[in-house]
Coordinates of C-alpha atoms in Angstrom, one line a residue:
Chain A
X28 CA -5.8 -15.9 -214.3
X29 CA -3.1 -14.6 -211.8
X30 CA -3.7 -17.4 -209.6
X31 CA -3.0 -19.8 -212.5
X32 CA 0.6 -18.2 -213.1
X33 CA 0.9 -18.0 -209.5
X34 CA 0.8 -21.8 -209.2
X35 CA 2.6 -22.4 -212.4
X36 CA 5.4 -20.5 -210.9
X37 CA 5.0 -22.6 -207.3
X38 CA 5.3 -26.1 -209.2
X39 CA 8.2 -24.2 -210.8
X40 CA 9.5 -24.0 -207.5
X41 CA 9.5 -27.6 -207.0
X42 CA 12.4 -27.9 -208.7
X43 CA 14.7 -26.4 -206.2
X44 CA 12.8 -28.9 -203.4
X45 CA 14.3 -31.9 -202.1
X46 CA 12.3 -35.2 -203.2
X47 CA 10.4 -37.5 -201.4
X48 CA 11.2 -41.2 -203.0
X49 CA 12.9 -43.6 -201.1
X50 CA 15.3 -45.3 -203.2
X51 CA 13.8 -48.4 -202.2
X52 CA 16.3 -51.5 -203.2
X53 CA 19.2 -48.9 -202.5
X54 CA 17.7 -47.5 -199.0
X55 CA 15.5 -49.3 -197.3
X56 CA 12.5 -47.3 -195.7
X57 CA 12.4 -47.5 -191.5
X58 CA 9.9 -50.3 -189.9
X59 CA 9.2 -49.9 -186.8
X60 CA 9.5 -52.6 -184.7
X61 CA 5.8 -53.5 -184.1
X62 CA 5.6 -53.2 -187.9
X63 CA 2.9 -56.1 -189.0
X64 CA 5.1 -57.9 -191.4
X65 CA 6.6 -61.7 -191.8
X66 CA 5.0 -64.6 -189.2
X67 CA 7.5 -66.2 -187.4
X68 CA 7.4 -69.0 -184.6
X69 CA 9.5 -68.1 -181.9
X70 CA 11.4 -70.1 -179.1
X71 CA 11.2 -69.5 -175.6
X72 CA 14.5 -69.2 -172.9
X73 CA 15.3 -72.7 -173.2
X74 CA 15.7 -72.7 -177.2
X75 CA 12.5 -74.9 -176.9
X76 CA 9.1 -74.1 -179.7
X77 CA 7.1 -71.6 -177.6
X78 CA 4.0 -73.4 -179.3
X79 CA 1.5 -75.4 -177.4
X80 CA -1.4 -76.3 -180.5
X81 CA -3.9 -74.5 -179.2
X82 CA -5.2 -73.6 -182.3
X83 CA -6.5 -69.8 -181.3
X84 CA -4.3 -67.9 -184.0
X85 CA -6.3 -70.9 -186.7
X86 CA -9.0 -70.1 -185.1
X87 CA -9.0 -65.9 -185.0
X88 CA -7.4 -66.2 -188.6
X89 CA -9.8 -64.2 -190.4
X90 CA -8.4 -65.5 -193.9
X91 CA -8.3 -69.2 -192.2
X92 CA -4.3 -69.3 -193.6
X93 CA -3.0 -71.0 -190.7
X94 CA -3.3 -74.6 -190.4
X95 CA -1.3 -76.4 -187.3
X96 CA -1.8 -80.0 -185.6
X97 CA -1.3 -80.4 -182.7
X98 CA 0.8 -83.2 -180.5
X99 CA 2.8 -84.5 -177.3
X100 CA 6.1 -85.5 -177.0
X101 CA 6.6 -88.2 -173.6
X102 CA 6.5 -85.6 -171.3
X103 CA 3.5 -84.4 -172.5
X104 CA 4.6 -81.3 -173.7
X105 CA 2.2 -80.0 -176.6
X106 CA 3.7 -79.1 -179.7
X107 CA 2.7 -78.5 -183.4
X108 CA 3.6 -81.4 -185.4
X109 CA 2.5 -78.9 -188.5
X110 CA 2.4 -76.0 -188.7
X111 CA 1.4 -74.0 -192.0
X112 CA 1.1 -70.5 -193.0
X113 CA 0.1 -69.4 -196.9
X114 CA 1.3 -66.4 -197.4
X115 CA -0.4 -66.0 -200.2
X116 CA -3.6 -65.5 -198.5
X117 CA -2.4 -63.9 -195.2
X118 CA -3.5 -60.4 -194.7
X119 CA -0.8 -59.5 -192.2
X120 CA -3.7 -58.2 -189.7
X121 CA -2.0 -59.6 -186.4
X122 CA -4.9 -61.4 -184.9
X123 CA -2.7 -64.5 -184.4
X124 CA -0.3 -62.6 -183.0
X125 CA -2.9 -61.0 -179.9
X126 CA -4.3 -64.5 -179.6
X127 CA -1.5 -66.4 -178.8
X128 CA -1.1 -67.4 -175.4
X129 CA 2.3 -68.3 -175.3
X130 CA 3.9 -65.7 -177.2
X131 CA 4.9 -68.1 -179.8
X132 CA 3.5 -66.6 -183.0
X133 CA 4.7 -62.9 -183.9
X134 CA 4.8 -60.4 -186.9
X135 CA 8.7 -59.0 -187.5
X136 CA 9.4 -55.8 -189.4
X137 CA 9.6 -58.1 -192.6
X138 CA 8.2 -57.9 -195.8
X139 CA 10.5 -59.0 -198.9
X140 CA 9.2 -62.1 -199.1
X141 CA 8.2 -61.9 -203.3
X142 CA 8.5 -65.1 -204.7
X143 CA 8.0 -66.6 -208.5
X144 CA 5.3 -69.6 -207.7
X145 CA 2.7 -69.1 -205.3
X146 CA 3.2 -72.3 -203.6
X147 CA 6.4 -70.9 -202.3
X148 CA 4.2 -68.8 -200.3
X149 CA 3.8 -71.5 -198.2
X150 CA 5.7 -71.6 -195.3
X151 CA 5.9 -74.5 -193.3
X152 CA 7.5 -75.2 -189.6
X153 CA 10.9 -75.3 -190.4
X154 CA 10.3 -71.8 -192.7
X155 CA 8.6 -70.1 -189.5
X156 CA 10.5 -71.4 -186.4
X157 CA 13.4 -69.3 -186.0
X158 CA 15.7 -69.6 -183.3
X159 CA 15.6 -66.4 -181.1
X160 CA 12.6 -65.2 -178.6
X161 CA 11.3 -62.2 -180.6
X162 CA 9.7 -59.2 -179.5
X163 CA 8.9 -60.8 -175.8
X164 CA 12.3 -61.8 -173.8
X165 CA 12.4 -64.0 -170.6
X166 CA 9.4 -66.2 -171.2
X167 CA 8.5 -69.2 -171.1
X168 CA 4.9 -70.8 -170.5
X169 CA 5.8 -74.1 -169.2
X170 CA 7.8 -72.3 -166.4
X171 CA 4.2 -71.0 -165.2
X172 CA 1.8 -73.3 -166.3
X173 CA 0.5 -75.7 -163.9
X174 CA 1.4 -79.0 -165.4
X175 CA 4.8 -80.5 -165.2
X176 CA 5.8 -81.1 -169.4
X177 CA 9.7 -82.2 -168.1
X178 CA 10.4 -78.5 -168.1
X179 CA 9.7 -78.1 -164.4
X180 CA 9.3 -79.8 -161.4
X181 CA 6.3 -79.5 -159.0
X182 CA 7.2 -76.4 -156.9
X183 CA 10.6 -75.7 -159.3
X184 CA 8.9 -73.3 -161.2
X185 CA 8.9 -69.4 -161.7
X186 CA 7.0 -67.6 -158.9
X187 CA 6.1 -71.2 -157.4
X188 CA 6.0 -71.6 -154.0
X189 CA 7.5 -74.8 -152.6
X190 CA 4.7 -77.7 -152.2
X191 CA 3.1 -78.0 -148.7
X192 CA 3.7 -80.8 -146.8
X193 CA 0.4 -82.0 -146.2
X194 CA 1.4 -84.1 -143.0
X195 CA 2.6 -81.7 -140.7
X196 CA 0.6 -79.1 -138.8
X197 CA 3.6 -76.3 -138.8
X198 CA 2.4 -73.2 -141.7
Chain B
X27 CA 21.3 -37.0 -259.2
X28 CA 23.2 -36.6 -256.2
X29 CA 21.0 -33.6 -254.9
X30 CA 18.4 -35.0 -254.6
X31 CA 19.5 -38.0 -253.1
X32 CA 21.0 -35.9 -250.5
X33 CA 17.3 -33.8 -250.2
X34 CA 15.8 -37.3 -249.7
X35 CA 18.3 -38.4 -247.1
X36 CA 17.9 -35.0 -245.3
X37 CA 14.1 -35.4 -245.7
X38 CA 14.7 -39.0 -243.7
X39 CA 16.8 -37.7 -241.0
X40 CA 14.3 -35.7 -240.0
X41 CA 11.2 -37.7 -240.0
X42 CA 13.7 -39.7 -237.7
X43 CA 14.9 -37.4 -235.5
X44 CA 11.3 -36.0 -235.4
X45 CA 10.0 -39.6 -234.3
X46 CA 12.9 -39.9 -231.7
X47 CA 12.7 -37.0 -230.1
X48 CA 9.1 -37.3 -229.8
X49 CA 10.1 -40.5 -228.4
X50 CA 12.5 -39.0 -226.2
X51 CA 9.9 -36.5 -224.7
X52 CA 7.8 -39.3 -223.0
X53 CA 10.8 -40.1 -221.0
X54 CA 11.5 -36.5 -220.7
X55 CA 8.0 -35.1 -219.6
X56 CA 8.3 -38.3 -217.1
X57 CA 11.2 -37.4 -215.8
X58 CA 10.4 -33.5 -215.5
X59 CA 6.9 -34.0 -214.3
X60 CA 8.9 -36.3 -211.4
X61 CA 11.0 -33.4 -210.9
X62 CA 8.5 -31.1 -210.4
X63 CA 6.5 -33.4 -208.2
X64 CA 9.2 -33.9 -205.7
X65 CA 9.9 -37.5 -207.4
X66 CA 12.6 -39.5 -209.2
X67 CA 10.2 -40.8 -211.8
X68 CA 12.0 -43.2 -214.5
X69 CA 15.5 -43.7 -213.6
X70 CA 16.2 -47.7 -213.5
X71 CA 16.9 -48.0 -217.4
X72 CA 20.2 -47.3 -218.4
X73 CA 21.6 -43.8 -217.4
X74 CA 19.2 -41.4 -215.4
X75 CA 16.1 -44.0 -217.3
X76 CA 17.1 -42.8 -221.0
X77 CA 16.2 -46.6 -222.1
X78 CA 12.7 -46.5 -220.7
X79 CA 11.5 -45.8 -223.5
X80 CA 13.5 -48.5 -225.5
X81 CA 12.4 -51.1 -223.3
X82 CA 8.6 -49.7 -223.5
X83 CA 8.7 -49.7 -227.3
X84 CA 10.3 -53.0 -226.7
X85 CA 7.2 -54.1 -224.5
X86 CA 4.6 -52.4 -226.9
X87 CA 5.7 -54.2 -229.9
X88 CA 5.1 -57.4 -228.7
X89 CA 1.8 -56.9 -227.0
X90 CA -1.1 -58.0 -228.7
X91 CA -2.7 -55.6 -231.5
X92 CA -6.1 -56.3 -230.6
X93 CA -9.4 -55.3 -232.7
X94 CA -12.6 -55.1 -231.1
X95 CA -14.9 -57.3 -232.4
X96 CA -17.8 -54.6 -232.5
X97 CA -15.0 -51.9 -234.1
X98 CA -15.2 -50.8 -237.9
X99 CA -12.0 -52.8 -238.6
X100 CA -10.8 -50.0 -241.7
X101 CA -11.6 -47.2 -240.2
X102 CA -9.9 -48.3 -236.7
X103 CA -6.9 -49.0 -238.6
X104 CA -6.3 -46.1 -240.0
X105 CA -7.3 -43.9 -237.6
X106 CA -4.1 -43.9 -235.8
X107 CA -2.2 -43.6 -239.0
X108 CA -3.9 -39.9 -239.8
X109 CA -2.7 -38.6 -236.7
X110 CA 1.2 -39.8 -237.7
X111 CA 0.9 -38.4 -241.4
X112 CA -0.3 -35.1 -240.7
X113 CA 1.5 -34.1 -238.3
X114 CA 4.5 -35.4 -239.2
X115 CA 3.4 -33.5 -242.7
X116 CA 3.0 -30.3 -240.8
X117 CA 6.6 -30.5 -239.8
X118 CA 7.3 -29.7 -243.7
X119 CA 7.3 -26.4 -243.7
X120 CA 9.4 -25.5 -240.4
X121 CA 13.0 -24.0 -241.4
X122 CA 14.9 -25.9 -238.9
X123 CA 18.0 -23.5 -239.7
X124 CA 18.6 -21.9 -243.2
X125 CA 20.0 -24.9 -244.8
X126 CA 17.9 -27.9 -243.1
X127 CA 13.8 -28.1 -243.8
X128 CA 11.8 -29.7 -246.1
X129 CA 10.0 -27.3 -248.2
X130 CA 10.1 -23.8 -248.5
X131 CA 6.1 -23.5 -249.4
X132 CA 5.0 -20.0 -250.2
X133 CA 2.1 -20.7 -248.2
X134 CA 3.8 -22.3 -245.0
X135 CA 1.3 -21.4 -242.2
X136 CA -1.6 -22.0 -244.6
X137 CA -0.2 -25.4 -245.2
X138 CA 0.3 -25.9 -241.3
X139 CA -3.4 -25.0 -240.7
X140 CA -4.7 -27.3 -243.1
X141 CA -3.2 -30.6 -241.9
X142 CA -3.8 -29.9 -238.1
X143 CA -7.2 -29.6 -239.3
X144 CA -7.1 -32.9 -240.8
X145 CA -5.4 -34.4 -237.6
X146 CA -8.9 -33.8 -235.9
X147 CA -10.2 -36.7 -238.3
X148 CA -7.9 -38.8 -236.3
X149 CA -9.6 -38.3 -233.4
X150 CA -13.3 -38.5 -235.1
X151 CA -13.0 -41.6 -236.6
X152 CA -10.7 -43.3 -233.9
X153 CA -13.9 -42.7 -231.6
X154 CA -16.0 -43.5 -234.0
X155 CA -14.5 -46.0 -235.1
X156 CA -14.3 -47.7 -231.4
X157 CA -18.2 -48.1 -231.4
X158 CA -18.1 -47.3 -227.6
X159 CA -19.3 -44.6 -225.9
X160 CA -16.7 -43.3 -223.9
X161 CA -14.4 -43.2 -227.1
X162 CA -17.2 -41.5 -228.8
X163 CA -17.7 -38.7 -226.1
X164 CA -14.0 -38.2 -226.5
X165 CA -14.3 -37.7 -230.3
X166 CA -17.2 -35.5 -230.1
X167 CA -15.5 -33.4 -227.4
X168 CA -11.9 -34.0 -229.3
X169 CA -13.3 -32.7 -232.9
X170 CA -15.9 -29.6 -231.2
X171 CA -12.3 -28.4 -229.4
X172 CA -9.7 -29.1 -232.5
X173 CA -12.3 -27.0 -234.6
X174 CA -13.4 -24.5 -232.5
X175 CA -9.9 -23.6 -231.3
X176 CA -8.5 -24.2 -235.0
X177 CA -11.0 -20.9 -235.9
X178 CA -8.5 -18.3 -233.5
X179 CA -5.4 -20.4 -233.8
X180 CA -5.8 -19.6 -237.6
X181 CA -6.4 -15.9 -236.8
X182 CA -3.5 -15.2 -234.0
X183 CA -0.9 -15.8 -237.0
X184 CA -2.5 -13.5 -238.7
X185 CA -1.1 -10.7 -237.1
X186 CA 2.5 -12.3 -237.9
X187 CA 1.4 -12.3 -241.5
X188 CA 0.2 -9.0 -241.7
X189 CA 3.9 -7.8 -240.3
X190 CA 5.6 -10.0 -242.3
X191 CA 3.9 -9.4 -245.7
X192 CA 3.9 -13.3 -246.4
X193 CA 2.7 -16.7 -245.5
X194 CA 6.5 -18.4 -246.0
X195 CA 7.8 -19.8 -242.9
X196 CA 11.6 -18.8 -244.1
X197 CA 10.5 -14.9 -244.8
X198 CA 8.9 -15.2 -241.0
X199 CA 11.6 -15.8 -239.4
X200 CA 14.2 -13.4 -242.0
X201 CA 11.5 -10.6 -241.0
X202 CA 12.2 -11.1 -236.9
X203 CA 16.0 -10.2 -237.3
X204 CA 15.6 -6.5 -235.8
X205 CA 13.3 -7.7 -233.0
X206 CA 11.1 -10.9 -232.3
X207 CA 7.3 -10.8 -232.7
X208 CA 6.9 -12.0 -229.6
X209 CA 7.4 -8.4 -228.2
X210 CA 5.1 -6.9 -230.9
X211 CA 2.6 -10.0 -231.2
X212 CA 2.5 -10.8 -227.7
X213 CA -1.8 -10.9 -227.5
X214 CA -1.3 -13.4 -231.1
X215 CA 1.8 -15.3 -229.1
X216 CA -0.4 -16.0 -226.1
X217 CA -3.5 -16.8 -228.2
X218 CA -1.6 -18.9 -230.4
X219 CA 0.0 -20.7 -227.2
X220 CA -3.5 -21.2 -225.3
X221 CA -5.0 -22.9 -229.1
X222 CA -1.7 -25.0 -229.4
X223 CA -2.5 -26.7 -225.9
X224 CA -6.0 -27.1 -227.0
X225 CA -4.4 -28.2 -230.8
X226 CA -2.1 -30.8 -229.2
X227 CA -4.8 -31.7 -226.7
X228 CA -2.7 -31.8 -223.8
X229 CA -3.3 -30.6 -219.9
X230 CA -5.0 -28.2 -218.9
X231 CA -7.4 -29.4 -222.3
X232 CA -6.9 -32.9 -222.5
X233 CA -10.9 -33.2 -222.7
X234 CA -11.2 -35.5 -225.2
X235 CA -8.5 -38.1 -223.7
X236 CA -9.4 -37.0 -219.9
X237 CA -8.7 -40.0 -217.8
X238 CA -10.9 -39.6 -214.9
X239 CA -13.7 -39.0 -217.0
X240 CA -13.5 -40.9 -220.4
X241 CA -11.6 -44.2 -219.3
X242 CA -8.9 -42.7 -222.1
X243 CA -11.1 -41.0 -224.1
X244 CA -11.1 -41.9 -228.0
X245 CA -8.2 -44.3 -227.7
X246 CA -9.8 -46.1 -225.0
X247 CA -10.1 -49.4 -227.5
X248 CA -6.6 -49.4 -228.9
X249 CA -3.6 -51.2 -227.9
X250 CA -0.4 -52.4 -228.6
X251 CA 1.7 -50.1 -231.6
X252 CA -1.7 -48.6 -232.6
X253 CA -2.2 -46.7 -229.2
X254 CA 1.9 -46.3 -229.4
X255 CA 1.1 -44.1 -232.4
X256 CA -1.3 -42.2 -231.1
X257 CA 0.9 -41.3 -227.9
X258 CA 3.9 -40.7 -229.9
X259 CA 1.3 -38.4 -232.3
X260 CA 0.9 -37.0 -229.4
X261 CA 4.1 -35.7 -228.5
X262 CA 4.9 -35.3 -232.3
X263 CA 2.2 -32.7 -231.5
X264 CA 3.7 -30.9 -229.0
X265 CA 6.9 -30.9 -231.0
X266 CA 5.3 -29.3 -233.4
X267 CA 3.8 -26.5 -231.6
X268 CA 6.5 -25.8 -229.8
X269 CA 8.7 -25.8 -233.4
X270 CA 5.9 -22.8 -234.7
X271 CA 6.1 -21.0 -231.6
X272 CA 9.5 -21.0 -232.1
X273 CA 9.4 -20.2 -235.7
X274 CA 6.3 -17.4 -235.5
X275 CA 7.0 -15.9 -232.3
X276 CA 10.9 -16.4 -231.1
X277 CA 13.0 -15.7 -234.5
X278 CA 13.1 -19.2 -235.1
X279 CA 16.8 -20.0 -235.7
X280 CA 18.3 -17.1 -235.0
X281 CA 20.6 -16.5 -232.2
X282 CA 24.0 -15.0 -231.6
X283 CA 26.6 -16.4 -233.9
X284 CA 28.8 -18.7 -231.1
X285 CA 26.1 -21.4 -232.3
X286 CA 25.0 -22.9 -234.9
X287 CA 21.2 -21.7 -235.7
X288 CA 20.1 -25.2 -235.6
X289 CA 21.3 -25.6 -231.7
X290 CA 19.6 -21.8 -231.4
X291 CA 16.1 -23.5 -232.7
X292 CA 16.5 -26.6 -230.9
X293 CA 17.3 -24.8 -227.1
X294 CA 13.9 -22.5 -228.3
X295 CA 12.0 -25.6 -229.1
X296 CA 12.9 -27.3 -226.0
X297 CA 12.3 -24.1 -224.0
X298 CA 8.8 -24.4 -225.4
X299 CA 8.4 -27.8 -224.6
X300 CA 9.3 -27.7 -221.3
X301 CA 6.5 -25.2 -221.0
X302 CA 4.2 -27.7 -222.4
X303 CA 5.5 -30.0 -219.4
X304 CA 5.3 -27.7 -216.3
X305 CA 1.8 -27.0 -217.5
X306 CA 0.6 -30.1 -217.4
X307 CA 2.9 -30.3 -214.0
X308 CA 0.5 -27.3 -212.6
X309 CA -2.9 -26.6 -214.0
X310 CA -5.7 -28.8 -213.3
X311 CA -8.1 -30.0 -216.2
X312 CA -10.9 -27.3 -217.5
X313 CA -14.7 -28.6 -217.5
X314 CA -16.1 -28.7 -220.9
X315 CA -18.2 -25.5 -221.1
X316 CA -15.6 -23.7 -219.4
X317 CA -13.1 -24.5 -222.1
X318 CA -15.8 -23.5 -225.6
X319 CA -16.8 -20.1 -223.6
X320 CA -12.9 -19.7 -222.9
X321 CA -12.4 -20.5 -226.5
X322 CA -15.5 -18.4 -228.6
X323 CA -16.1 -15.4 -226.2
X324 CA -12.4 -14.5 -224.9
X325 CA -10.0 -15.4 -227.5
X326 CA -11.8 -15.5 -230.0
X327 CA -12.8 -11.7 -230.3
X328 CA -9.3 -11.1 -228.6
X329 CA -7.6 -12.6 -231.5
X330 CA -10.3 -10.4 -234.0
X331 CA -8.5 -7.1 -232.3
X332 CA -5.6 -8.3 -232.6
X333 CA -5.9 -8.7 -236.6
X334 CA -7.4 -5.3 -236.5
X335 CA -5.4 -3.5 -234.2
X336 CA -2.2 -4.9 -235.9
X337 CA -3.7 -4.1 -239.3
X338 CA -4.6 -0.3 -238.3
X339 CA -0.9 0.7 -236.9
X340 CA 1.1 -1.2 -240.3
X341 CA -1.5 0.2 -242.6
X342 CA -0.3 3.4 -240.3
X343 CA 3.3 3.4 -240.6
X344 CA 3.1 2.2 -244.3
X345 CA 1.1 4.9 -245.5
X346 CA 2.6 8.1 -243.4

């Protein structure tokens, strides 16, 4: 009985208390940076697609919403020449994001992406590249990979010693 | 002629009113419940989220007024209806101030008893009515609480009447000018308050709607402006308990004279309402058993002392 009036008079209380909503189209909430939200595609130093078509994030995709293929340009640099992500099926788990190699595929503090038909959801190449490195500065594969795609030279690249001259005895 | 055209207009205005401000109180109960809860609640709809319920009626219209197939198509009907009429009937015979009420009934509470009596129908057959078992559970438990609960909420006003000398609403509330009965009915004013909750079936003895339990209890089959009835009903209800506490217990519209005694009943009523509100802001829901043994072996005799305690001191003082 007293305890009943007792908590009457706390929820009473309550008035006087600050509330708790977020406003949200008026104040947005705080996302922290590794927030899993939006996919992008991101470009490395260069401005070049940080993509190389290995299809792991396809692969790891538990919802199987990514679908890329994979090409070459002359140099035999490996792009996507598709690249599709429904958003309408993506769970926004990250798994693409831990499998890339390159760095190329991320999650950004995003999530207003509401749309009216479903097959807006799907975002295509254009939709995901976007023209900044993301959350990883300063890198780019092709500087450290050890095939020459026209980005590097043999012995040009990052951390790259300079080619040994075979011929001559001197170290 | 032109009185009772007048009486008929005045009889409108405040089935009106009535509807709207029972209209009103879902927004408001939203809105304080928020409040209370350390949250906004409605407030997108036009100023502070007054039009919510405009734009809720709106929506409700145009749903689809479905009929089970397995319902008893009358019955269903109508059961939404009885809840409407008799409360909405009860509200007769509250003096709002002296010059605005319906009637003036010689047998006012009497009158009041009967038809919340006949609101429990509502419940009955919309349950039964619904030919499902959750709705049914709800109108077993619904009518068991309405008529159980009726039995004390009958006999707390008892010991108004006894003070009073009269079952009128009007010489009720002439007979609290020296003091309210509140001060000396206050076991009746908290026995009628407890079997009001139960009356208007609202937290902390919701049983027969109780969500977590009974889907929605006997409304669980309607929709569209036939569950819309039975909401509004239900905070017609309220409405109306708060409007006999107010009458019974608080000196209904009296006041001091810088207001009219209409604004002095309306502020009571509200008072009461909001009451009604923060209860269902604090208390948690009772278990079934919990509320009958409340109900027959607390307030029950408590209400029985009452009558005779009340009856022993006037028959007292009457007879010194």
């Amino acid at each position: 009985m007293f305890s009943n009036l007792r908590s009457i008079w706390i929820v009473f209380l309550h008035m006087f208390h600050k509330r708790e909503t977020v406003l949200y189209p008026e104040e947005k909430a705080y996302l922290p940076p590794r927030w899993r939200g939006r996919i992008v595609l991101t470009r490395d130093p260069e401005g070049e697609e940080r993509c190389v078509g290995c299809y792991l994030c396809a692969a790891v995709c538990p919802v199987d919403c990514i679908s890329l293929q994979a090409t070459e340009d002359e140099h035999g640099r490996r792009y996507p020449e598709f690249f599709r992500i429904n958003f309408s099926r993506c769970i926004f788990c990250g798994l693409c994001e831990d499998a890339c190699p390159t760095d190329a595929i991320q999650l950004i503090p995003d999530f207003e992406m509401g749309e009216y038909h479903r097959q807006n959801l799907v975002y295509e190449k254009e939709d995901l590249l976007i023209d900044g490195q993301g959350k990883v500065q300063g890198y780019n594969f092709y500087k450290v990979a050890g095939i020459d795609a026209g980005v590097k030279a043999k012995g040009q690249g990052a951390n790259e010693d300079k080619p040994v001259d075979i011929k001559k005895l001197m170290p | 002629m032109i009185e009772n055209l007048e009486y008929i207009g005045m009889v409108l205005a405040i089935m009106l009113a009535l509807v709207l401000i029972a209209a009103g109180l879902i927004w408001l109960e939203r809105r304080m419940l928020a409040l209370w809860q350390d949250r906004y609640g409605p407030n997108r709809v036009g100023p502070f989220g007054v039009l919510q319920v405009t734009a809720d009626m709106i929506k409700i219209f145009f749903k689809e007024d479905w009929i089970p197939r397995f319902a008893d198509k009358k019955v269903f009907v109508v059961a939404p209806a009885i809840v409407m009429i008799t409360i909405l009937l009860s509200f007769a015979i509250v003096p709002f101030s002296p010059s605005i009420g319906v009637v003036d009934l010689n047998i006012g509470i009497l009158f009041f008893l009967a038809m919340s009596s006949l609101g429990a129908y509502s419940v009955v057959l919309a349950g039964w009515a619904s030919n499902n078992k959750y709705s049914l559970l709800g109108a077993m438990r619904g009518s068991a609480q309405m008529i159980s609960y009726e039995v004390f909420m009958g006999l707390s006003l008892m010991g108004v009447v006894i003070l009073t000398g009269s079952f009128n609403m009007r010489d009720i509330v002439l007979a609290q000018r020296g003091v309210w009965f509140v001060i000396p009915q206050f076991v009746g004013f908290i026995i009628f308050f407890i079997a009001g909750i139960a009356e208007a079936h609202r937290l902390p003895f919701d049983i027969p709607e109780a969500e977590s339990e009974l889907v929605a209890g006997y409304h669980s089959e309607y929709s569209g402006m036939k569950f819309g009835m039975f909401f509004v009903g239900e905070y017609l209800g309220i409405t109306l308990i708060s409007a006999l506490i107010t009458t019974l217990f608080f000196g209904g519209w009296l006041g001091f004279h810088f207001l009219p005694p209409i604004v002095w009943f309306l502020i009571k009523m509200f008072g009461f309402i909001l009451v009604f509100i923060l209860l269902r802001a604090s208390l948690p829901r009772l278990r079934y058993d919990q509320l009958m043994s409340l109900g027959w072996k607390i307030l029950l005799p408590l209400s029985l002392v009452n009558i005779l305690i009340t009856g022993a001191i006037v028959l007292y003082l009457n007879n010194r």
